[in-house]
mmCIF file of C-alpha atoms in Angstrom:
data_model
loop_
_atom_site.group_PDB
_atom_site.id
_atom_site.type_symbol
_atom_site.label_atom_id
_atom_site.label_comp_id
_atom_site.label_asym_id
_atom_site.label_seq_id
_atom_site.Cartn_x
_atom_site.Cartn_y
_atom_site.Cartn_z
ATOM 1 C CA GLY X 1 -58.485 43.722 6.873
ATOM 2 C CA GLN X 2 -55.150 42.059 6.353
ATOM 3 C CA ILE X 3 -53.709 40.844 3.065
ATOM 4 C CA HIS X 4 -51.435 37.820 3.153
ATOM 5 C CA THR X 5 -49.115 36.627 0.417
ATOM 6 C CA LEU X 6 -49.707 32.967 -0.252
ATOM 7 C CA LYS X 7 -46.786 30.624 -0.836
ATOM 8 C CA GLN X 8 -46.706 28.254 -3.766
ATOM 9 C CA ILE X 9 -47.960 24.924 -2.473
ATOM 10 C CA LYS X 10 -45.417 22.127 -2.410
ATOM 11 C CA PRO X 11 -47.412 19.157 -1.127
ATOM 12 C CA LEU X 12 -46.177 15.700 -0.229
ATOM 13 C CA LEU X 13 -48.455 12.695 0.359
ATOM 14 C CA ILE X 14 -47.265 9.626 2.279
ATOM 15 C CA ILE X 15 -48.469 6.402 0.627
ATOM 16 C CA GLY X 16 -47.776 2.693 0.780
ATOM 17 C CA GLU X 17 -47.694 0.179 3.602
ATOM 18 C CA GLY X 18 -49.322 1.427 6.797
ATOM 19 C CA THR X 19 -51.557 3.948 5.007
ATOM 20 C CA SER X 20 -55.085 3.772 3.587
ATOM 21 C CA SER X 21 -54.797 3.206 -0.158
ATOM 22 C CA LEU X 22 -58.411 4.339 -0.610
ATOM 23 C CA GLU X 23 -57.908 7.693 1.114
ATOM 24 C CA ALA X 24 -54.526 8.204 -0.547
ATOM 25 C CA GLY X 25 -56.192 7.599 -3.903
ATOM 26 C CA GLU X 26 -58.888 10.136 -3.075
ATOM 27 C CA VAL X 27 -56.254 12.774 -2.304
ATOM 28 C CA TRP X 28 -54.323 11.914 -5.477
ATOM 29 C CA HIS X 29 -57.515 12.099 -7.565
ATOM 30 C CA HIS X 30 -58.469 15.441 -6.006
ATOM 31 C CA PHE X 31 -55.136 17.053 -6.835
ATOM 32 C CA ASP X 32 -55.137 15.626 -10.346
ATOM 33 C CA GLN X 33 -58.765 16.167 -11.341
ATOM 34 C CA LYS X 34 -60.031 19.035 -9.183
ATOM 35 C CA LEU X 35 -57.072 21.187 -8.162
ATOM 36 C CA LYS X 36 -55.039 20.470 -11.307
ATOM 37 C CA ALA X 37 -51.973 20.790 -9.100
ATOM 38 C CA PRO X 38 -48.819 18.687 -8.779
ATOM 39 C CA LEU X 39 -48.577 16.258 -5.866
ATOM 40 C CA THR X 40 -45.472 14.351 -4.813
ATOM 41 C CA LYS X 41 -46.142 10.860 -3.448
ATOM 42 C CA VAL X 42 -43.534 9.054 -1.352
ATOM 43 C CA MET X 43 -43.698 5.555 0.095
ATOM 44 C CA ALA X 44 -43.774 5.521 3.895
ATOM 45 C CA TYR X 45 -40.504 3.615 4.216
ATOM 46 C CA LYS X 46 -38.725 6.293 2.164
ATOM 47 C CA ILE X 47 -39.745 9.252 4.335
ATOM 48 C CA ARG X 48 -36.708 8.631 6.565
ATOM 49 C CA THR X 49 -34.377 9.628 3.715
ATOM 50 C CA THR X 50 -36.640 12.149 1.948
ATOM 51 C CA ASP X 51 -35.572 15.804 1.940
ATOM 52 C CA LEU X 52 -38.644 17.373 3.526
ATOM 53 C CA SER X 53 -37.257 20.893 3.060
ATOM 54 C CA ARG X 54 -38.463 20.668 -0.564
ATOM 55 C CA PHE X 55 -42.070 20.695 0.675
ATOM 56 C CA ASN X 56 -44.263 22.997 2.757
ATOM 57 C CA THR X 57 -47.282 20.715 3.179
ATOM 58 C CA LEU X 58 -47.309 17.079 4.315
ATOM 59 C CA ILE X 59 -50.549 15.094 3.974
ATOM 60 C CA MET X 60 -51.159 11.976 6.054
ATOM 61 C CA VAL X 61 -54.335 9.982 5.399
ATOM 62 C CA SER X 62 -55.678 7.306 7.729
ATOM 63 C CA GLY X 63 -53.183 4.617 8.668
ATOM 64 C CA ASP X 64 -51.016 3.274 11.461
ATOM 65 C CA TYR X 65 -47.721 4.484 9.927
ATOM 66 C CA ARG X 66 -45.874 1.550 11.452
ATOM 67 C CA LEU X 67 -42.899 2.084 9.144
ATOM 68 C CA LEU X 68 -42.126 5.516 10.601
ATOM 69 C CA ASP X 69 -39.499 5.035 13.312
ATOM 70 C CA SER X 70 -38.624 7.465 16.105
ATOM 71 C CA PHE X 71 -36.020 9.210 13.935
ATOM 72 C CA THR X 72 -38.575 9.839 11.184
ATOM 73 C CA ILE X 73 -41.226 11.009 13.639
ATOM 74 C CA GLN X 74 -38.813 13.562 15.079
ATOM 75 C CA LYS X 75 -37.900 14.576 11.542
ATOM 76 C CA ILE X 76 -41.560 15.314 10.760
ATOM 77 C CA ARG X 77 -41.957 17.180 14.055
ATOM 78 C CA ASN X 78 -38.905 19.353 13.331
ATOM 79 C CA TRP X 79 -40.060 20.013 9.769
ATOM 80 C CA ALA X 80 -43.505 21.172 10.911
ATOM 81 C CA SER X 81 -42.029 23.397 13.627
ATOM 82 C CA GLU X 82 -40.057 25.302 10.979
ATOM 83 C CA GLY X 83 -43.258 26.922 9.704
ATOM 84 C CA ASN X 84 -44.713 24.147 7.572
ATOM 85 C CA THR X 85 -48.151 22.500 7.536
ATOM 86 C CA LEU X 86 -48.991 18.939 8.516
ATOM 87 C CA ILE X 87 -52.474 17.786 7.459
ATOM 88 C CA THR X 88 -53.751 14.643 9.168
ATOM 89 C CA ILE X 89 -56.964 12.875 8.211
ATOM 90 C CA GLY X 90 -58.908 10.233 10.131
ATOM 91 C CA THR X 91 -56.723 7.839 12.112
ATOM 92 C CA ALA X 92 -53.636 9.891 11.213
ATOM 93 C CA VAL X 93 -55.009 12.318 13.820
ATOM 94 C CA GLN X 94 -54.584 9.573 16.409
ATOM 95 C CA TRP X 95 -51.026 8.986 15.165
ATOM 96 C CA ALA X 96 -50.114 12.672 15.523
ATOM 97 C CA ILE X 97 -51.453 12.789 19.083
ATOM 98 C CA ALA X 98 -49.923 9.465 20.147
ATOM 99 C CA ASN X 99 -46.505 10.543 18.860
ATOM 100 C CA LYS X 100 -46.743 13.956 20.514
ATOM 101 C CA ILE X 101 -46.598 15.919 17.283
ATOM 102 C CA VAL X 102 -49.453 17.974 18.711
ATOM 103 C CA ASN X 103 -50.615 18.684 22.245
ATOM 104 C CA GLU X 104 -54.218 17.611 21.767
ATOM 105 C CA LYS X 105 -56.329 14.812 23.232
ATOM 106 C CA LEU X 106 -58.764 12.143 22.147
ATOM 107 C CA GLU X 107 -61.972 11.388 23.998
ATOM 108 C CA ASP X 108 -61.353 8.517 26.404
ATOM 109 C CA LYS X 109 -63.438 5.394 26.296
ATOM 110 C CA PRO X 110 -65.932 5.537 29.178
ATOM 111 C CA LYS X 111 -65.079 3.304 32.115
ATOM 112 C CA GLU X 112 -66.886 0.018 31.929
ATOM 113 C CA ASP X 113 -69.125 -1.246 34.676
ATOM 114 C CA SER X 114 -67.325 -3.637 36.994
ATOM 115 C CA ILE X 115 -70.195 -6.083 36.534
ATOM 116 C CA THR X 116 -69.424 -8.547 33.750
ATOM 117 C CA ILE X 117 -72.263 -9.405 31.404
ATOM 118 C CA ARG X 118 -72.411 -12.680 29.500
ATOM 119 C CA TYR X 119 -73.655 -12.520 25.895
ATOM 120 C CA PRO X 120 -74.521 -15.420 23.574
ATOM 121 C CA TYR X 121 -71.504 -16.282 21.420
ATOM 122 C CA VAL X 122 -73.605 -16.362 18.272
ATOM 123 C CA GLN X 123 -74.484 -12.687 18.755
ATOM 124 C CA ALA X 124 -70.860 -11.491 18.986
ATOM 125 C CA SER X 125 -70.564 -10.121 15.448
ATOM 126 C CA GLU X 126 -73.904 -8.349 15.724
ATOM 127 C CA ILE X 127 -73.239 -6.792 19.139
ATOM 128 C CA LEU X 128 -69.688 -5.684 18.316
ATOM 129 C CA GLY X 129 -70.747 -4.483 14.889
ATOM 130 C CA ARG X 130 -73.160 -2.006 16.442
ATOM 131 C CA GLU X 131 -70.231 -0.014 17.820
ATOM 132 C CA ARG X 132 -68.509 0.348 14.466
ATOM 133 C CA LEU X 133 -69.101 3.058 11.902
ATOM 134 C CA GLY X 134 -69.531 1.888 8.346
ATOM 135 C CA GLY X 135 -70.471 5.378 7.283
ATOM 136 C CA VAL X 136 -72.719 8.033 8.756
ATOM 137 C CA ILE X 137 -73.665 11.606 7.888
ATOM 138 C CA LEU X 138 -73.451 14.043 10.771
ATOM 139 C CA LYS X 139 -74.204 17.722 11.067
ATOM 140 C CA SER X 140 -71.313 19.965 12.087
ATOM 141 C CA THR X 141 -70.993 23.699 12.601
ATOM 142 C CA ILE X 142 -67.870 25.585 11.573
ATOM 143 C CA ASP X 143 -66.330 28.910 12.564
ATOM 144 C CA LEU X 144 -66.928 30.998 9.455
ATOM 145 C CA THR X 145 -64.276 33.515 10.539
ATOM 146 C CA HIS X 146 -61.468 30.943 10.415
ATOM 147 C CA PRO X 147 -59.250 30.603 7.299
ATOM 148 C CA LEU X 148 -60.043 26.866 7.195
ATOM 149 C CA SER X 149 -63.671 27.859 6.521
ATOM 150 C CA TYR X 150 -62.856 30.382 3.785
ATOM 151 C CA GLY X 151 -65.560 30.489 1.109
ATOM 152 C CA TYR X 152 -68.338 29.011 3.228
ATOM 153 C CA ARG X 153 -71.405 31.116 3.929
ATOM 154 C CA ASP X 154 -73.402 28.666 6.024
ATOM 155 C CA ALA X 155 -71.944 27.528 9.342
ATOM 156 C CA GLU X 156 -73.855 24.245 9.140
ATOM 157 C CA LEU X 157 -71.772 21.652 7.283
ATOM 158 C CA PRO X 158 -72.721 17.960 6.904
ATOM 159 C CA VAL X 159 -69.714 15.650 7.234
ATOM 160 C CA TYR X 160 -69.205 12.009 6.313
ATOM 161 C CA LYS X 161 -67.716 9.887 9.087
ATOM 162 C CA ASN X 162 -66.551 6.292 8.750
ATOM 163 C CA ASN X 163 -64.049 6.006 11.603
ATOM 164 C CA LEU X 164 -63.982 6.023 15.394
ATOM 165 C CA VAL X 165 -61.655 8.983 15.850
ATOM 166 C CA TRP X 166 -63.104 11.218 18.569
ATOM 167 C CA LEU X 167 -61.029 14.369 19.015
ATOM 168 C CA SER X 168 -61.501 16.495 22.119
ATOM 169 C CA GLN X 169 -61.990 20.223 21.872
ATOM 170 C CA SER X 170 -58.653 22.004 22.039
ATOM 171 C CA LYS X 171 -57.630 23.808 25.211
ATOM 172 C CA ASN X 172 -56.830 26.793 23.023
ATOM 173 C CA PRO X 173 -60.192 28.535 22.418
ATOM 174 C CA TYR X 174 -59.105 29.620 18.923
ATOM 175 C CA SER X 175 -57.957 26.206 17.694
ATOM 176 C CA THR X 176 -61.232 24.334 17.269
ATOM 177 C CA VAL X 177 -62.866 25.053 13.914
ATOM 178 C CA GLY X 178 -65.640 22.465 13.578
ATOM 179 C CA ILE X 179 -67.887 21.003 16.267
ATOM 180 C CA TYR X 180 -70.928 18.743 16.472
ATOM 181 C CA PRO X 181 -74.096 20.579 17.547
ATOM 182 C CA PRO X 182 -76.774 18.846 19.648
ATOM 183 C CA ASN X 183 -78.533 16.012 17.798
ATOM 184 C CA PRO X 184 -76.181 15.973 14.796
ATOM 185 C CA HIS X 185 -77.326 12.682 13.261
ATOM 186 C CA ILE X 186 -78.566 13.070 9.679
ATOM 187 C CA ASP X 187 -78.334 9.626 8.069
ATOM 188 C CA GLY X 188 -76.683 6.239 8.460
ATOM 189 C CA TYR X 189 -76.480 3.898 11.405
ATOM 190 C CA ILE X 190 -74.732 5.016 14.580
ATOM 191 C CA SER X 191 -75.152 3.370 17.961
ATOM 192 C CA THR X 192 -76.885 5.052 20.853
ATOM 193 C CA SER X 193 -73.785 4.655 23.019
ATOM 194 C CA ILE X 194 -71.613 6.539 20.512
ATOM 195 C CA GLN X 195 -74.190 9.300 20.229
ATOM 196 C CA LYS X 196 -74.286 9.696 23.999
ATOM 197 C CA GLN X 197 -70.687 9.008 25.030
ATOM 198 C CA TYR X 198 -68.510 10.430 22.261
ATOM 199 C CA ILE X 199 -70.195 12.874 19.902
ATOM 200 C CA PRO X 200 -71.283 15.510 22.468
ATOM 201 C CA LYS X 201 -67.666 16.033 23.575
ATOM 202 C CA SER X 202 -65.957 15.570 20.203
ATOM 203 C CA VAL X 203 -65.037 18.011 17.433
ATOM 204 C CA THR X 204 -64.421 17.664 13.716
ATOM 205 C CA SER X 205 -61.374 19.853 13.114
ATOM 206 C CA VAL X 206 -58.603 21.522 15.077
ATOM 207 C CA ILE X 207 -55.590 23.639 14.106
ATOM 208 C CA SER X 208 -52.789 22.903 16.554
ATOM 209 C CA PRO X 209 -49.499 24.841 16.740
ATOM 210 C CA VAL X 210 -46.253 22.962 16.137
ATOM 211 C CA GLY X 211 -43.411 25.386 16.808
ATOM 212 C CA GLN X 212 -43.604 28.028 14.068
ATOM 213 C CA GLY X 213 -45.847 25.741 11.996
ATOM 214 C CA ARG X 214 -49.126 23.975 12.518
ATOM 215 C CA ALA X 215 -50.957 20.678 12.243
ATOM 216 C CA ILE X 216 -54.450 20.609 10.776
ATOM 217 C CA LEU X 217 -56.398 17.751 12.321
ATOM 218 C CA LEU X 218 -59.387 16.569 10.274
ATOM 219 C CA THR X 219 -61.163 13.687 11.993
ATOM 220 C CA ASN X 220 -63.494 12.992 9.045
ATOM 221 C CA ASN X 221 -62.610 12.212 5.450
ATOM 222 C CA PRO X 222 -63.240 15.463 3.515
ATOM 223 C CA LEU X 223 -62.728 13.832 0.107
ATOM 224 C CA PHE X 224 -64.799 10.662 0.512
ATOM 225 C CA ARG X 225 -64.916 8.846 -2.849
ATOM 226 C CA GLY X 226 -64.333 12.134 -4.645
ATOM 227 C CA SER X 227 -68.032 12.898 -4.344
ATOM 228 C CA TRP X 228 -68.469 14.455 -0.902
ATOM 229 C CA TYR X 229 -68.279 17.976 -2.271
ATOM 230 C CA GLY X 230 -69.409 19.823 0.850
ATOM 231 C CA THR X 231 -66.158 19.299 2.751
ATOM 232 C CA GLN X 232 -63.720 19.375 -0.161
ATOM 233 C CA LYS X 233 -63.268 23.103 0.376
ATOM 234 C CA ILE X 234 -62.081 22.417 3.940
ATOM 235 C CA PHE X 235 -59.301 20.263 2.495
ATOM 236 C CA ASP X 236 -58.512 22.825 -0.205
ATOM 237 C CA ASN X 237 -58.193 25.581 2.384
ATOM 238 C CA ALA X 238 -55.926 23.395 4.510
ATOM 239 C CA VAL X 239 -53.641 22.937 1.510
ATOM 240 C CA MET X 240 -53.813 26.418 -0.007
ATOM 241 C CA LEU X 241 -54.059 28.545 3.136
ATOM 242 C CA GLY X 242 -52.386 26.303 5.706
ATOM 243 C CA ASN X 243 -49.112 28.186 5.672
ATOM 244 C CA ILE X 244 -50.735 31.477 6.698
ATOM 245 C CA MET X 245 -52.841 29.990 9.500
ATOM 246 C CA ARG X 246 -51.805 31.083 12.957
ATOM 247 C CA VAL X 247 -53.130 29.922 16.304
ATOM 248 C CA PRO X 248 -53.506 32.928 18.624
ATOM 249 C CA SER X 249 -52.019 32.362 22.060
ATOM 250 C CA PHE X 250 -54.066 33.173 25.146
#
């Protein structure tokens, strides 16, 4: 086997306008109460002038990050490519893909039938609400040989999902860590169309190379309300082991 020297973690969490205060609070609570480790928190509008070289891990929770301009986005891209680790959670995965931080893809919305259907106006909230995810428990399977899965003994891992982020499997066969097996639904409401159109082709986690560094894409919230213990270790490994994770080329 190989022995790697771990670097001292120097994490930075982006908070404030354009980010999910709930998810940011969950990360903050986890560092403070579970990891007992320091965590620097910087408002999104200050990232432009923040010296990122002081940190080796950048955590982005769900959000639209509308305050990050093109200069700041390039700054984050350059920082990651220097050997650092970007961790994106939930809709931050969409942000990283849309801004070309990573070369990954999201599952496209299926093409709609050209035939227009008329629905009763009074049923709008009910019909549209069916395609949202308030919170559902899904079964996933993880690659136990990957550093992101360190410490797990069972490849089956229930995840909590409360977003509509559907990440495609990476083109690199070594990048995808977690997938949904057939019939993954465990509990909670999820529409039939989502189960048929998105889940079979989607994955839960991908490690994508960014220059000499990497981005860890986690489509589900691993720290939900500080009580979803099963996936907390995935987050811990992303933070603690992220800087030694390599994506083999093929």
